Structures are given as C-alpha cells and as structure tokens.
Amino acid sequence: TFTINSVQAQAGSESFSLAHRPYLKAGASYLPAGEVLQKMGWDFYYYQGDWYAFNGVRRLIIDLSEQEIISGKYSAAVEISNNTVYLPAAFLRNIGYTVSWDGATRSLAVNK
C-alpha cells in the first residue's frame, strides 16, 4: 500500500520507507518505479541507456530516451524527475497486478 505524498508504505504487515514519494498528476497516480518493482521482487539491470526488469516470468523495459515503460504489447509514458523514474500505477494492471485507489486515505493498494 502506497500513500500519495508519503514515503511510508506497507507490504502485508511490514512497514517500510521509500526514498521517493508517490504523487498524483492529472488524475493519475505515479510510483517510484525502481523502488516499488524491487520491493515486489523484480530484478533490475541497466544496459545501453535503458533499464530492464525481470520477475522470473515477465520482462519490463524502461526506455529512458522515449520516457516509456514497455512490457509485451503494453506501454505507458513514465515521468522522470531528479533522476528517478516514476511509473503510472495503472500500468501494473497490464502485468498481472490489481491496483485499487482509496480516495479517503489517498492511497493505492497493489496486489498480485
């Protein structure tokens, strides 16, 4: 669970801190890609100017020059701020996760 504009997050009963805060932009929620995906078990590799992530089943490419994240037939624009890549939380639905928004707490629940 990630709360907008907060570095505090939770995975099951474990609380942890993020280095970068999730945020909203034009009605979309953005999460710090590297931190969130690594917490969810993805391995990251940097090669020839792009980031590659693999979770044992799926592969993601974060194309820094085009500012997009790609997985198979799915792609979405990413935001880059202060050398941090932010992915739209909704993109996670394309790679097997559920994403739920709670407007009262301004938080996102991401589940496998």
Short mmCIF file of C-alpha atoms in Angstrom, two decimals:
data_model
loop_
_atom_site.label_atom_id
_atom_site.label_comp_id
_atom_site.label_asym_id
_atom_site.label_seq_id
_atom_site.Cartn_x
_atom_site.Cartn_y
_atom_site.Cartn_z
CA THR A 1 0.00 0.00 0.00
CA PHE A 2 1.36 3.38 -1.04
CA THR A 3 0.07 6.75 0.13
CA ILE A 4 0.30 9.79 -2.11
CA ASN A 5 2.98 12.28 -0.99
CA SER A 6 4.21 9.96 1.78
CA VAL A 7 7.40 7.93 1.97
CA GLN A 8 5.70 5.44 4.29
CA ALA A 9 4.44 2.24 2.66
CA GLN A 10 3.29 -1.19 3.73
CA ALA A 11 3.63 -4.73 2.38
CA GLY A 12 1.40 -7.09 4.33
CA SER A 13 2.28 -6.46 7.96
CA GLU A 14 5.70 -4.96 7.13
CA SER A 15 6.07 -1.17 7.06
CA PHE A 16 8.91 0.38 5.10
CA SER A 17 10.06 3.75 3.80
CA LEU A 18 10.53 4.82 0.22
CA ALA A 19 13.25 7.24 -0.84
CA HIS A 20 10.79 8.96 -3.19
CA ARG A 21 7.13 9.86 -2.64
CA PRO A 22 4.32 8.63 -4.88
CA TYR A 23 2.33 11.52 -6.39
CA LEU A 24 -0.73 12.43 -8.44
CA LYS A 25 -0.58 14.19 -11.79
CA ALA A 26 -3.63 14.89 -13.95
CA GLY A 27 -5.65 12.31 -12.03
CA ALA A 28 -3.07 9.53 -12.41
CA SER A 29 -1.01 8.05 -9.57
CA TYR A 30 2.73 7.66 -10.07
CA LEU A 31 5.05 5.36 -8.11
CA PRO A 32 8.87 5.36 -7.99
CA ALA A 33 9.48 2.52 -10.44
CA GLY A 34 12.75 1.07 -9.19
CA GLU A 35 11.87 1.04 -5.51
CA VAL A 36 8.38 -0.34 -5.98
CA LEU A 37 9.28 -3.04 -8.52
CA GLN A 38 12.28 -4.20 -6.48
CA LYS A 39 10.09 -4.43 -3.38
CA MET A 40 7.72 -6.61 -5.44
CA GLY A 41 10.57 -8.98 -6.36
CA TRP A 42 11.75 -7.64 -9.71
CA ASP A 43 15.47 -7.65 -10.61
CA PHE A 44 16.87 -4.59 -12.40
CA TYR A 45 19.64 -4.25 -14.97
CA TYR A 46 20.94 -1.16 -16.74
CA TYR A 47 22.12 -1.75 -20.29
CA GLN A 48 22.92 0.69 -23.10
CA GLY A 49 20.95 3.56 -21.62
CA ASP A 50 17.78 1.71 -20.62
CA TRP A 51 16.55 -0.18 -17.56
CA TYR A 52 15.42 -3.78 -17.80
CA ALA A 53 13.42 -5.54 -15.09
CA PHE A 54 12.60 -9.23 -14.81
CA ASN A 55 10.49 -11.09 -12.25
CA GLY A 56 11.09 -14.64 -13.49
CA VAL A 57 8.09 -14.54 -15.82
CA ARG A 58 7.74 -11.06 -17.29
CA ARG A 59 10.20 -8.50 -18.58
CA LEU A 60 9.88 -4.74 -18.48
CA ILE A 61 11.88 -2.20 -20.41
CA ILE A 62 12.12 1.36 -19.20
CA ASP A 63 13.20 3.32 -22.26
CA LEU A 64 14.71 6.48 -20.84
CA SER A 65 15.09 8.31 -24.15
CA GLU A 66 11.43 7.75 -25.10
CA GLN A 67 10.28 8.06 -21.46
CA GLU A 68 8.12 4.96 -21.58
CA ILE A 69 7.73 1.60 -19.90
CA ILE A 70 7.12 -1.41 -22.11
CA SER A 71 6.03 -4.97 -21.40
CA GLY A 72 4.99 -7.05 -24.39
CA LYS A 73 2.17 -5.24 -26.19
CA TYR A 74 1.66 -2.75 -23.32
CA SER A 75 3.38 0.58 -22.90
CA ALA A 76 2.86 3.78 -20.96
CA ALA A 77 4.60 7.10 -20.51
CA VAL A 78 6.81 7.42 -17.45
CA GLU A 79 7.79 10.57 -15.61
CA ILE A 80 11.44 11.29 -14.84
CA SER A 81 12.22 13.70 -12.02
CA ASN A 82 15.53 14.21 -10.21
CA ASN A 83 16.99 11.06 -11.81
CA THR A 84 14.06 8.95 -10.60
CA VAL A 85 11.67 7.15 -12.95
CA TYR A 86 8.00 7.14 -11.91
CA LEU A 87 5.56 4.72 -13.49
CA PRO A 88 1.81 5.19 -13.67
CA ALA A 89 0.35 2.80 -11.08
CA ALA A 90 -2.38 1.76 -13.53
CA PHE A 91 0.30 0.20 -15.76
CA LEU A 92 0.78 -2.52 -13.14
CA ARG A 93 -2.63 -3.91 -14.16
CA ASN A 94 -1.09 -4.86 -17.52
CA ILE A 95 1.47 -7.12 -15.85
CA GLY A 96 -0.73 -9.11 -13.51
CA TYR A 97 -1.37 -6.87 -10.51
CA THR A 98 -4.56 -5.36 -9.16
CA VAL A 99 -4.43 -1.68 -8.29
CA SER A 100 -7.07 -0.15 -6.02
CA TRP A 101 -7.49 3.52 -5.13
CA ASP A 102 -8.84 4.70 -1.79
CA GLY A 103 -9.79 8.35 -2.14
CA ALA A 104 -10.43 8.80 1.59
CA THR A 105 -6.84 7.91 2.52
CA ARG A 106 -5.30 8.90 -0.85
CA SER A 107 -3.62 5.52 -1.03
CA LEU A 108 -3.06 2.78 -3.58
CA ALA A 109 -3.16 -0.92 -2.84
CA VAL A 110 -1.18 -3.06 -5.27
CA ASN A 111 -1.71 -6.81 -5.07
CA LYS A 112 -0.57 -9.84 -7.02
#
